Coordinates of C-alpha atoms in Angstrom, one line a residue:
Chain A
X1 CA 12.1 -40.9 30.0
X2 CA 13.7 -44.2 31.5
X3 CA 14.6 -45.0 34.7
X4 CA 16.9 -47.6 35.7
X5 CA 14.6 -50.5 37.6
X6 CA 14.6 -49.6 41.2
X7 CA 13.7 -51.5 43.7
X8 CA 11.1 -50.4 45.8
X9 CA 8.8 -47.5 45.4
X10 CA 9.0 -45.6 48.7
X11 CA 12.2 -43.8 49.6
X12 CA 13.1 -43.2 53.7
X13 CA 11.6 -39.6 54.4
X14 CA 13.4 -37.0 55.3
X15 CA 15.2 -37.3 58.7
X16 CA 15.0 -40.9 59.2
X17 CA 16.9 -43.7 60.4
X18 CA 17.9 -45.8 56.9
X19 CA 18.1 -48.9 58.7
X20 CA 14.0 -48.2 59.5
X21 CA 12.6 -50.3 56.9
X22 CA 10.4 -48.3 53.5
X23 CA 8.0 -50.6 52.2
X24 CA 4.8 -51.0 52.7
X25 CA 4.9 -54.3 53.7
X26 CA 8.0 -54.1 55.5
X27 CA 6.3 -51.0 58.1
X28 CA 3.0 -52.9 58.4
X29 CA 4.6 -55.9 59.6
X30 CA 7.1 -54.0 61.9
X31 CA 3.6 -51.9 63.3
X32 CA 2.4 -55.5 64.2
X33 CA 5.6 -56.2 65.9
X34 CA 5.6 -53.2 67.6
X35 CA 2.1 -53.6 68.5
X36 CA 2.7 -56.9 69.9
X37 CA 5.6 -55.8 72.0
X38 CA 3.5 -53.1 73.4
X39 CA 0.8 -55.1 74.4
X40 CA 3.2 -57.7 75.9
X41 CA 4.3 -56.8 79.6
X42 CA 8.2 -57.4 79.1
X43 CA 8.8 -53.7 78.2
X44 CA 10.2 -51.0 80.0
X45 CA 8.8 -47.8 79.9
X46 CA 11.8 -45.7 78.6
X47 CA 11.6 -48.9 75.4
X48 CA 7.9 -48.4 75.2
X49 CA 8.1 -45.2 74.7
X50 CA 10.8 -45.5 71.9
X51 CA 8.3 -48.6 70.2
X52 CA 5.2 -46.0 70.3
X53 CA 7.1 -43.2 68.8
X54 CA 8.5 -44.9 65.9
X55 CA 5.1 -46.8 65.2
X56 CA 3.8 -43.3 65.0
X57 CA 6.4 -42.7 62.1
X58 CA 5.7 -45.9 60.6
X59 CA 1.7 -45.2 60.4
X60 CA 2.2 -41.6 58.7
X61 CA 4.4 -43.2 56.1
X62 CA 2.1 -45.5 55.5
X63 CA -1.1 -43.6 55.2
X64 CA 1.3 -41.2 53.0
X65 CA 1.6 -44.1 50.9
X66 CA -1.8 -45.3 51.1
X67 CA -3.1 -42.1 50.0
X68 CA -1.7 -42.2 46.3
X69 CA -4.7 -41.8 44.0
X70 CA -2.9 -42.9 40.9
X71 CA -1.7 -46.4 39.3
X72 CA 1.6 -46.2 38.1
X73 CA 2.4 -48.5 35.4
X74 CA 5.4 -49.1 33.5
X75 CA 7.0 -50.8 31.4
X76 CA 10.2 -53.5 31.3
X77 CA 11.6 -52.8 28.3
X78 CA 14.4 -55.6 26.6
X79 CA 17.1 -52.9 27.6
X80 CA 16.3 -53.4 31.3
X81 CA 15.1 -50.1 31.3
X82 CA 12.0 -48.8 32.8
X83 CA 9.5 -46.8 31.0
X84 CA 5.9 -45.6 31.8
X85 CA 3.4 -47.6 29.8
X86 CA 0.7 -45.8 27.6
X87 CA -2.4 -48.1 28.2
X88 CA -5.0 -46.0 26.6
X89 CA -6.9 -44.9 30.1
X90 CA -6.5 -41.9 32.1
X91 CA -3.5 -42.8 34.6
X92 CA -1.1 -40.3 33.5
X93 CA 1.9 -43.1 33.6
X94 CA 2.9 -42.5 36.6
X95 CA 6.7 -41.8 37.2
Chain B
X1 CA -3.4 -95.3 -27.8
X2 CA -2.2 -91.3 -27.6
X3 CA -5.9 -91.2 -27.0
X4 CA -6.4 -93.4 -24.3
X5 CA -6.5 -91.4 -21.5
X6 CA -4.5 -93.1 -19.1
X7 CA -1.8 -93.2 -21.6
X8 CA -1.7 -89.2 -20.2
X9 CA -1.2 -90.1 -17.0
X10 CA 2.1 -92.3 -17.2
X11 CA 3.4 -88.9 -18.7
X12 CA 5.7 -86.8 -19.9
X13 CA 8.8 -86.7 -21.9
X14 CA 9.2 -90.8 -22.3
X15 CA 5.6 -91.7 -22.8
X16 CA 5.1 -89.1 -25.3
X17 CA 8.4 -88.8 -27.6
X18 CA 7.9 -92.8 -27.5
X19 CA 4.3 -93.3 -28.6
X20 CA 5.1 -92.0 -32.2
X21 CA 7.7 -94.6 -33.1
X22 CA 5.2 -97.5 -32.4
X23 CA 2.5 -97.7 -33.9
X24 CA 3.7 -98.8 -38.0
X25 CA 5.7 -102.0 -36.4
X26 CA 4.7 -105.2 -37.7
X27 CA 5.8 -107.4 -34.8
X28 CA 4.5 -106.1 -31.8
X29 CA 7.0 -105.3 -29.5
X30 CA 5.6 -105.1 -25.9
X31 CA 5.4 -101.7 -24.7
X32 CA 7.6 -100.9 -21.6
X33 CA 7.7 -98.7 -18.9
X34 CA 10.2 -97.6 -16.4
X35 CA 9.2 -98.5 -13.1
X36 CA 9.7 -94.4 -12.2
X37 CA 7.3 -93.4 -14.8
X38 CA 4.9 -96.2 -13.4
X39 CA 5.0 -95.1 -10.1
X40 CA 4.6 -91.4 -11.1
X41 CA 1.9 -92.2 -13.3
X42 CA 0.0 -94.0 -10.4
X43 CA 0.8 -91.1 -7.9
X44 CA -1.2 -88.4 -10.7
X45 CA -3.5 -91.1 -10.8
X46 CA -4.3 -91.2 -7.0
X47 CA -4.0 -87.9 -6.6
X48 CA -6.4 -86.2 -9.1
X49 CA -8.9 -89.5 -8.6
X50 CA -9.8 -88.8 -4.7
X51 CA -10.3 -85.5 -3.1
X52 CA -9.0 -85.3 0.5
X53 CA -11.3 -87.2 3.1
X54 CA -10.9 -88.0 7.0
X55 CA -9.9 -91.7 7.9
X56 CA -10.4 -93.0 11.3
X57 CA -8.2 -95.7 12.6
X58 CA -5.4 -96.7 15.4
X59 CA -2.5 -95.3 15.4
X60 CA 0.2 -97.7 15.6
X61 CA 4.3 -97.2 15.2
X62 CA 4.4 -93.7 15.3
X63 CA 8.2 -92.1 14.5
X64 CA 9.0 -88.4 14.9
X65 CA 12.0 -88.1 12.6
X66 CA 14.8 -85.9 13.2
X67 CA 13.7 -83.6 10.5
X68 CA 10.4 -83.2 12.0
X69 CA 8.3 -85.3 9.7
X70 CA 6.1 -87.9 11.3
X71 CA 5.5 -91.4 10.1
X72 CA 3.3 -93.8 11.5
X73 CA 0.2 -96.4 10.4
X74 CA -3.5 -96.3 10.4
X75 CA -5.1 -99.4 10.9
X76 CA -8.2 -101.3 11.8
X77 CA -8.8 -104.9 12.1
X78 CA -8.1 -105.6 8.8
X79 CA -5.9 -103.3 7.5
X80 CA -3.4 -100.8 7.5
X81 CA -2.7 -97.3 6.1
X82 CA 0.8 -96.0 5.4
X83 CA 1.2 -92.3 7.1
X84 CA 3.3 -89.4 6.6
X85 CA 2.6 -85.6 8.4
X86 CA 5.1 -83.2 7.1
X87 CA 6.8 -80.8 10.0
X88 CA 4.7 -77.8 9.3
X89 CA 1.8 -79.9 10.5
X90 CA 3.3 -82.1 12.6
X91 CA 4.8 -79.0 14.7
X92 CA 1.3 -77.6 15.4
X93 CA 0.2 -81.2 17.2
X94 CA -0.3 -80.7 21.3
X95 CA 2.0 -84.1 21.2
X96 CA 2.4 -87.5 19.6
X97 CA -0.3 -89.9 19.8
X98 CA 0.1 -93.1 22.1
X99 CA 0.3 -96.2 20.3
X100 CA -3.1 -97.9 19.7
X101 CA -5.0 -94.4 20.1
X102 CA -8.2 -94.2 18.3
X103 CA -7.8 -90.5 15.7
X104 CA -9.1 -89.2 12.9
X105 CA -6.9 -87.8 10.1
X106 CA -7.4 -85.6 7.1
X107 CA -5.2 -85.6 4.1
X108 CA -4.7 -87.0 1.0
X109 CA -3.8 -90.0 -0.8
X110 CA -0.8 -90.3 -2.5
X111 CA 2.0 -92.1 -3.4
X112 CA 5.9 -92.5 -2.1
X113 CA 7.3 -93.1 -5.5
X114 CA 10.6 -94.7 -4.4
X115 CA 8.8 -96.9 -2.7
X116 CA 5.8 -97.9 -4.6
X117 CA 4.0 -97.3 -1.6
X118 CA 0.7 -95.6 -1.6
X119 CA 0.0 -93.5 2.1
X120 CA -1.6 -91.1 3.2
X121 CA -0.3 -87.1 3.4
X122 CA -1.8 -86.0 6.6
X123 CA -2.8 -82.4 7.3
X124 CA -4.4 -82.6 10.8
X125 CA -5.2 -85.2 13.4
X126 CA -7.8 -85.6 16.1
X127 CA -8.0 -88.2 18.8
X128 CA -11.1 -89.0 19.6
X129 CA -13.2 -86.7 21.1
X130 CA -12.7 -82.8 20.4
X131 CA -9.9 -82.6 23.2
X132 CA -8.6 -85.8 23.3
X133 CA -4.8 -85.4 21.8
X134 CA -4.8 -81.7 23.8
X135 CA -5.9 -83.8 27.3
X136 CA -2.9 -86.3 26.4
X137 CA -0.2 -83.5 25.9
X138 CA -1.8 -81.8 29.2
X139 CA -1.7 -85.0 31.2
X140 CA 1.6 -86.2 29.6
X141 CA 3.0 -82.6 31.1
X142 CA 1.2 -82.5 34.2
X143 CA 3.1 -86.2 34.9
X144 CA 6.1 -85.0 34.0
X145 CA 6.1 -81.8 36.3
X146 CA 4.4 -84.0 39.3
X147 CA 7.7 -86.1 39.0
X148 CA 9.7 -83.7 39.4
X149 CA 7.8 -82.5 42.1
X150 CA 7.1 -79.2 41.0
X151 CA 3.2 -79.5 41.5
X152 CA 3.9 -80.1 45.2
X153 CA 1.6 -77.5 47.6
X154 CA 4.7 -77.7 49.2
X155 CA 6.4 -75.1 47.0
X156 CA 4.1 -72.8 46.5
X157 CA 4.5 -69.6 48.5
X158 CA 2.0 -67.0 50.4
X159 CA 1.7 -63.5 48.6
X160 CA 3.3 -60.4 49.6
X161 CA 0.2 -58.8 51.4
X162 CA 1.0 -55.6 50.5
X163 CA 2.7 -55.8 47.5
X164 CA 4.7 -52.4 46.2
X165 CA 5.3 -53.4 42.8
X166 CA 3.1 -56.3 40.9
X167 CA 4.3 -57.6 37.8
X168 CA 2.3 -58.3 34.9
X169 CA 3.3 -60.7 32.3
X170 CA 0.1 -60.8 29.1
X171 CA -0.7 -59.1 26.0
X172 CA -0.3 -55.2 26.4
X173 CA -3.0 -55.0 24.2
X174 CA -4.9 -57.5 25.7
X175 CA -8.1 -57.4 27.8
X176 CA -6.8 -58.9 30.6
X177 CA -4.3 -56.1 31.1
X178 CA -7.3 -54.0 31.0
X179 CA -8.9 -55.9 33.8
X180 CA -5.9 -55.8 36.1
X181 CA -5.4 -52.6 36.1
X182 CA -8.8 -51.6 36.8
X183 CA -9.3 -54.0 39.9
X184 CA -5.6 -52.4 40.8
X185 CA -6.6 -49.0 40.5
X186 CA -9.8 -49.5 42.6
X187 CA -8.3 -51.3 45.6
X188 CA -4.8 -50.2 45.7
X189 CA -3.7 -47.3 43.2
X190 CA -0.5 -47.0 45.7
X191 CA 0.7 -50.2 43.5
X192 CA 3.5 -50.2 40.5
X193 CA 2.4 -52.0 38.0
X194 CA 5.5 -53.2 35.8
X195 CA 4.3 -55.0 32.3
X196 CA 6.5 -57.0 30.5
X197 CA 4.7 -57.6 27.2
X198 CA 4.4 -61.3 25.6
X199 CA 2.0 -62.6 22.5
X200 CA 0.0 -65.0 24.5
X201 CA -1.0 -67.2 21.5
X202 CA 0.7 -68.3 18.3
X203 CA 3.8 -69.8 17.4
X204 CA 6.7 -69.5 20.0
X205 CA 4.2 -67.9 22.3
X206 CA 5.0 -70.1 25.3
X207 CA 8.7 -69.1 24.7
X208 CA 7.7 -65.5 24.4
X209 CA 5.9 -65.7 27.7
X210 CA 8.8 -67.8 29.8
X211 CA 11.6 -65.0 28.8
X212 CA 9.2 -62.8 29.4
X213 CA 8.1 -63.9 33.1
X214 CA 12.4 -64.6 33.7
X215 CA 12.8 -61.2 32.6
X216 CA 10.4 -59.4 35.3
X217 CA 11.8 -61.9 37.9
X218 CA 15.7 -60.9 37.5
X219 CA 14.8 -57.3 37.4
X220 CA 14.5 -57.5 41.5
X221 CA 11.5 -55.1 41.0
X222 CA 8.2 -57.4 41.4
X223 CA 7.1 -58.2 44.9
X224 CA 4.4 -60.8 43.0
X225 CA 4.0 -61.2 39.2
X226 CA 0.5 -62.1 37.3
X227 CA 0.8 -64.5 34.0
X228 CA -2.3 -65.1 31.9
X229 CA -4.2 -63.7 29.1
X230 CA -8.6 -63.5 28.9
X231 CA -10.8 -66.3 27.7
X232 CA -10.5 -68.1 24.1
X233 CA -10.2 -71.4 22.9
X234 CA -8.4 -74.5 24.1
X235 CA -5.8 -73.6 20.7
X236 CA -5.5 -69.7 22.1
X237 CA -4.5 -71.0 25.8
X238 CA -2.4 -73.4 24.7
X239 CA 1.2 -71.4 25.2
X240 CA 0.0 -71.9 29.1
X241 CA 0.1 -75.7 28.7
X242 CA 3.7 -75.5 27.4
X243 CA 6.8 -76.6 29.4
X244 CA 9.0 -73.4 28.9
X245 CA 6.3 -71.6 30.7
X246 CA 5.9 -73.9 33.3
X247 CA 9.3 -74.4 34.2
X248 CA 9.6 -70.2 34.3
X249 CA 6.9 -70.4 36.9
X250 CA 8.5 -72.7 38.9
X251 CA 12.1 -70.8 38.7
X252 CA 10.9 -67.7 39.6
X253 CA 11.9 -65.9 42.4
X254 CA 9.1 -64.3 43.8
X255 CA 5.3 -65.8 43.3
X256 CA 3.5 -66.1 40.7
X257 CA -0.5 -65.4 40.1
X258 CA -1.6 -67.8 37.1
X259 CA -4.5 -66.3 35.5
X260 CA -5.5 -68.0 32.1
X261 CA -8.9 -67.4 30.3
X262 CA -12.6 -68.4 32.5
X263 CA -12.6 -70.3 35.4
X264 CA -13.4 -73.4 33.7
X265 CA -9.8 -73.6 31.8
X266 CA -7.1 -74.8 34.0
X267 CA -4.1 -75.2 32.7
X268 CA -0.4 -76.0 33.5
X269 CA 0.8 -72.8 34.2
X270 CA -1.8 -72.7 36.9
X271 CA -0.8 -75.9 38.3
X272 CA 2.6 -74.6 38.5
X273 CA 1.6 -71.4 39.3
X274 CA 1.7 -70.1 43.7
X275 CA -1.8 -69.2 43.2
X276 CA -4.4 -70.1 41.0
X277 CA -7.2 -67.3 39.6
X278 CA -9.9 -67.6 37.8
X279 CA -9.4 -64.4 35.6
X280 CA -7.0 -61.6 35.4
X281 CA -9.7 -59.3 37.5
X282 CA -9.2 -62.1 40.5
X283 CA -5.3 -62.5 40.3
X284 CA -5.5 -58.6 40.8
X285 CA -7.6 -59.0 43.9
X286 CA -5.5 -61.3 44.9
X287 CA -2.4 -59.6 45.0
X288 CA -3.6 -56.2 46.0
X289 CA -5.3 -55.7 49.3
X290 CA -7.9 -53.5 49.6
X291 CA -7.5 -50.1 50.3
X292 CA -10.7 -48.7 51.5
X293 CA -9.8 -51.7 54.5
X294 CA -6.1 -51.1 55.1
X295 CA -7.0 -47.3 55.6
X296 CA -9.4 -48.1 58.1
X297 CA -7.2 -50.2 59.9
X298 CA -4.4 -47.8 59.5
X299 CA -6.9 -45.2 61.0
X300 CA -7.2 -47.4 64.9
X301 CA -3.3 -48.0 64.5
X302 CA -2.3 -45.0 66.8
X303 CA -4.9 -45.8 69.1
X304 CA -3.6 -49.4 70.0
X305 CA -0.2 -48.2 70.2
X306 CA -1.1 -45.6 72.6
X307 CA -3.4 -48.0 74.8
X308 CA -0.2 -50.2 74.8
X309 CA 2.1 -47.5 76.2
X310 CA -0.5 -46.3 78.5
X311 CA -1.1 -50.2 79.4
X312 CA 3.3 -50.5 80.0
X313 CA 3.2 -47.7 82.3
X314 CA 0.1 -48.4 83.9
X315 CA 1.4 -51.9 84.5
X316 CA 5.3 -50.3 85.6
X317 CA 2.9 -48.4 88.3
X318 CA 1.8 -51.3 89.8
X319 CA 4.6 -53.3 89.5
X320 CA 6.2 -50.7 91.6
X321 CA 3.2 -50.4 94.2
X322 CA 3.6 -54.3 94.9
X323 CA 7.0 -53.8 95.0
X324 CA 6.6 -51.0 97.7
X325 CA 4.4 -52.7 99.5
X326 CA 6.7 -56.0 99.5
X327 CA 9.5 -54.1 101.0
X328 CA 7.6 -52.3 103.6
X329 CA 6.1 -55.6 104.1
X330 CA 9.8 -56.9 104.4
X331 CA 11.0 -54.1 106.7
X332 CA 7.8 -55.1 109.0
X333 CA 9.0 -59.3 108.9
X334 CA 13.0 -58.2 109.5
X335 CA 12.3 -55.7 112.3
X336 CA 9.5 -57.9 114.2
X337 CA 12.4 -59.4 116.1
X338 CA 14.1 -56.7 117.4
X339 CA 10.5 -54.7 118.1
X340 CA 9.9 -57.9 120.6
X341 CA 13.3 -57.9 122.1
X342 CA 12.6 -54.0 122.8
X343 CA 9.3 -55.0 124.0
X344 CA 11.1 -57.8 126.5
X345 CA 13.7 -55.5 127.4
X346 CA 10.7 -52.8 128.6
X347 CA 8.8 -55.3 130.1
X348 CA 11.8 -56.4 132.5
X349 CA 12.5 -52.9 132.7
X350 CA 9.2 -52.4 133.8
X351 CA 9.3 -55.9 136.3
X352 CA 12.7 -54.4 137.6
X353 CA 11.1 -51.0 138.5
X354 CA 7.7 -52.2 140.4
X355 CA 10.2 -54.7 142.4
X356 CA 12.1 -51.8 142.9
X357 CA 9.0 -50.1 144.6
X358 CA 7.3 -52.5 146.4
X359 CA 11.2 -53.2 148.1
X360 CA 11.4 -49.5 149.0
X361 CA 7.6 -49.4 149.9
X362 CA 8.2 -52.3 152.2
X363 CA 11.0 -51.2 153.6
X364 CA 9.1 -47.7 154.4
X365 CA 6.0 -49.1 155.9
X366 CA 8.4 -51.0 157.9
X367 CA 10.3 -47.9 159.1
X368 CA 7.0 -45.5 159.5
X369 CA 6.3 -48.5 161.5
X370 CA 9.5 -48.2 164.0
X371 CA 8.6 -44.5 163.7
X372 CA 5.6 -44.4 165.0
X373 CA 6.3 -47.2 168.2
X374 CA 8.7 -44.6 169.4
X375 CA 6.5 -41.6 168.3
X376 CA 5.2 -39.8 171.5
X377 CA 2.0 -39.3 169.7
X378 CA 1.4 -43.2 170.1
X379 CA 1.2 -43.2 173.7
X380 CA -0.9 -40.0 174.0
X381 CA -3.5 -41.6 171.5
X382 CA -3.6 -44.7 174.2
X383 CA -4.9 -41.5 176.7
X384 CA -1.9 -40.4 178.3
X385 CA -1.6 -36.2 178.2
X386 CA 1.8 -33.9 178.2
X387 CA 1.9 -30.7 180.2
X388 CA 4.7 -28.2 178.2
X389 CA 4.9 -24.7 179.2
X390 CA 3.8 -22.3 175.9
X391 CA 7.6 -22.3 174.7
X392 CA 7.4 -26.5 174.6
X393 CA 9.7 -27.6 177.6
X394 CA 8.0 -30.9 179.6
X395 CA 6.6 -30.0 182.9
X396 CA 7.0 -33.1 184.7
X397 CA 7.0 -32.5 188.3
X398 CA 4.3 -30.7 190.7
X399 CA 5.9 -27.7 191.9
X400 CA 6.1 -27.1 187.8
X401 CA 2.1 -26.7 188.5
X402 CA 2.2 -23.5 190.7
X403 CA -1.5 -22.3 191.2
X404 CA -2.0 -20.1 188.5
X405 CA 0.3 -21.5 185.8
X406 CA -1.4 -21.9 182.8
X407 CA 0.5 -24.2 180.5
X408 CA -0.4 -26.3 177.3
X409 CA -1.4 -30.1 177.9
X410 CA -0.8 -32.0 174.8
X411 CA -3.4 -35.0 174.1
X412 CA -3.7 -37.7 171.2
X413 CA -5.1 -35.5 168.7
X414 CA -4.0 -32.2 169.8
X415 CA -3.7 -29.4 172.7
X416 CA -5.3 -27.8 175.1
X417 CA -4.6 -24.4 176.9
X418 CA -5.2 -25.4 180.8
X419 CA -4.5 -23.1 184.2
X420 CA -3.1 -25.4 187.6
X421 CA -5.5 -25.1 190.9
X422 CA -2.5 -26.0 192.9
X423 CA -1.1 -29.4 193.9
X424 CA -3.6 -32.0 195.0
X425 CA -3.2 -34.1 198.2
X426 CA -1.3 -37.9 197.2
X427 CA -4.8 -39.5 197.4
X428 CA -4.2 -41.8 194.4
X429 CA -1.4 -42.4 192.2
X430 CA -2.2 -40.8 188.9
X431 CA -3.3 -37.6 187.9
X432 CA -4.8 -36.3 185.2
X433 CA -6.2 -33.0 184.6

């Protein structure tokens, strides 16, 4: 059971623009954007309406993420090939 | 002489098919050696006479051949020592000695028999002080990379903070593997762990470790990657002191958590290394944040975001209030001209209309005034009195009064019904009834 490497772990949800960024890092920091432009006066209502609505989106996906219970680990095998690691403990490899 | 025991030592073949054919000659012909068989016989010599010791000396004109072997010379004040360490031993040195350092060798003593020379076979060497050829190499490395400004803070570069994949580069087996994923699944199970497994210690460990750290770089997969192995001795650590792990520190592409044994080793990967950590368990808390704390964060998030759009309307209100306001404000400023050109305009109106009046007015009172000169009614209010008859015509002569007649006299402020006694004899001038 390999996977070819990927590069990030979260894929866009269902229904969602792809340009809207997936990783956790990546929607945090936009939240803090958005945050910023809310709090700022320069926004119209119509845009901060749009802003609040997609950090909403951005804070569900996140918590989704954030509410993973297990460790995956794998392995990078010679091949390039990723495969989950066996380490002996009760994580279930992941995948 | 076949029992003489150095005789034994000069040998073999010649020194024993020889030793036969001498001893019956009358004339003694001088016994003689070949200078190999000399030299060989010395070397047996030397080597079964002295077991193999430590020497302490200088080190002076030390040469790393190409094949590996190293020569140099051990001296003191007074003397020297003639030095070789074969490549199996040499290769396990941390570097070369500087010329004039203090060490301590152990070997044996032997002899280079194309040479005649007698040195020493060196098995291991120690500067002085347990560390002190390991410090050099360290130092000597730590120069080099600081040249080439690879040491710089400059370069190194802030952790992802919320990394989605963390690479490991260790032992698999190893216990700081162990460690780093417990502190991972702790504070941030969310995390992909990707291990690329090295041997950490040994030969062609550092090698190992650098194809090993390139390899989880190129696979675009690692937001962060963690190098190091646990605790152990200086030897164990040294693959981290090595330049092919240094330099695949500083060429990787995303940054790198150094994590090598206790916090008292430090060692060049470190240096290299975008972050330092004491142990494997710390390079884990380093790279992960901690869940328990991003949750609660995540948990206010909504609330912020809807203060701020509440705050953007809220504010879109007032802006729009002011600017209400401004323009009735405006309105008031634009039409204040025209409102006191009205109020001119009435005011002459007004001025026009009382001069108006008083003209009329005047002219009236100056009419009533006419009127009332040539108003009858004047000269009865002086005292003078009309007669009329009952239908209104004047009676203005006597025999109008017939004895009898009643007629109406008309005074100042009214009439009177009166009745005529008859003329009256002309005794004065006026009459009045």
């Amino acid at each position: 059971m390999t996977d070819p490497v990927e590069k990030k772990v979260a894929k866009a949800p269902e229904g969602q623009d792809p340009a809207e960024p997936t990783t956790l890092e990546a929607r945090l920091r936009r939240l803090e954007e958005i945050m910023s432009q809310l709090e700022a006066d320069e926004v119209d209502v119509e845009r901060a309406l749009a802003l609040f609505e997609e950090g909403v989106r951005h804070v569900r996906a996140a918590e989704k993420i954030l509410s993973e219970t297990e460790l995956r680990v794998e392995e990078l095998l010679s091949s390039g090939k990723v495969r989950p690691l066996d380490t002996g403990e009760q994580d279930g490899g992941g995948a | 002489m076949t029992d003489d025991p150095t005789l034994d030592l000069f040998g073999d073949e010649a020194a024993r098919s020889e030793a036969p054919d001498t001893p019956p000659t009358s004339a003694p012909e001088p016994r003689v050696w070949s200078v190999s068989q000399v030299n060989r016989a010395v070397r047996a010599l030397l080597e079964s006479a002295v077991d193999a010791l430590w020497v302490g000396g200088e080190v002076a004109n030390w040469t790393r051949a190409r094949s590996g072997h190293c020569y140099f010379t051990l001296k003191d004040d007074r003397a020297q020592l003639r030095c070789v360490m074969w490549r199996t031993e040499a290769e396990r040195l941390p570097t070369d000695p500087d010329e004039g350092m203090q060490v301590r060798v152990f070997g044996t003593l032997t002899l280079y028999e194309a040479r005649g020379e007698y040195q020493m076979s060196v098995k291991s060497l120690e500067a002085e002080g347990a560390e002190g050829l390991w410090r050099l190499a360290f130092e000597k490395l730590r120069r080099k990379l600081e040249g080439e400004g690879l040491l710089e803070p400059a370069r190194k570069r802030p952790l992802p903070r919320f990394p989605d994949t963390v690479g490991v580069v260790t032992s698999p087996s190893g216990a700081a593997l162990h460690d780093i994923l417990t502190v991972l699944r702790r504070r941030a199970p969310w995390v992909r762990v990707l291990v690329r497994g090295a041997r950490v210690q040994g030969e062609g460990a550092a090698e190992e470790i650098a194809r090993a750290l390139t390899a989880l770089g190129a696979s675009g997969a690692c937001d962060v990657i963690i190098v190091g192995r646990g605790g152990g001795s200086l030897e164990d650590l040294w693959a981290f002191n090595l330049e092919p792990v240094a330099r695949a520190i500083a060429a990787s592409p995303v940054p790198i958590v150094s994590a090598v044994g206790h916090e008292v080793d430090i060692t060049i990967s470190d240096l290299v290394a975008d972050l330092r950590s004491p142990t494997p368990s710390a390079a884990a808390e380093a790279v992960a944040p901690d869940g328990s704390v991003l949750r609660a964060q995540m948990r206010d998030v909504p609330e912020r975001l809807a203060r701020g759009l509440r705050g953007t309307v809220a504010r879109r209100r007032d802006v729009l209030r002011e600017e209400l306001a401004r323009l009735g404000r405006d309105l008031e400023r634009r039409l204040a001209p025209a409102r006191q050109a009205v109020d001119l305009g009435v005011a002459r109106l007004e001025r026009g209309v009382v001069r108006l009046v008083e003209r009329r007015r005047q002219r009236l009172s100056a009419l009533t005034g006419r009127l009332e000169a040539l108003s009858p009614l004047a000269i009865l209010a002086r005292g003078y009195a009309v007669a009329t008859t009952e239908e209104g015509r004047v009676l203005r002569r006597v025999e109008d009064f017939p004895p009898g007649r009643t007629f109406m006299l008309r005074v100042g402020d009214g009439s009177v019904s009166a009745e005529s006694r008859g003329p009256v004899a002309e005794k004065a001038p006026e009459e009045k009834a």
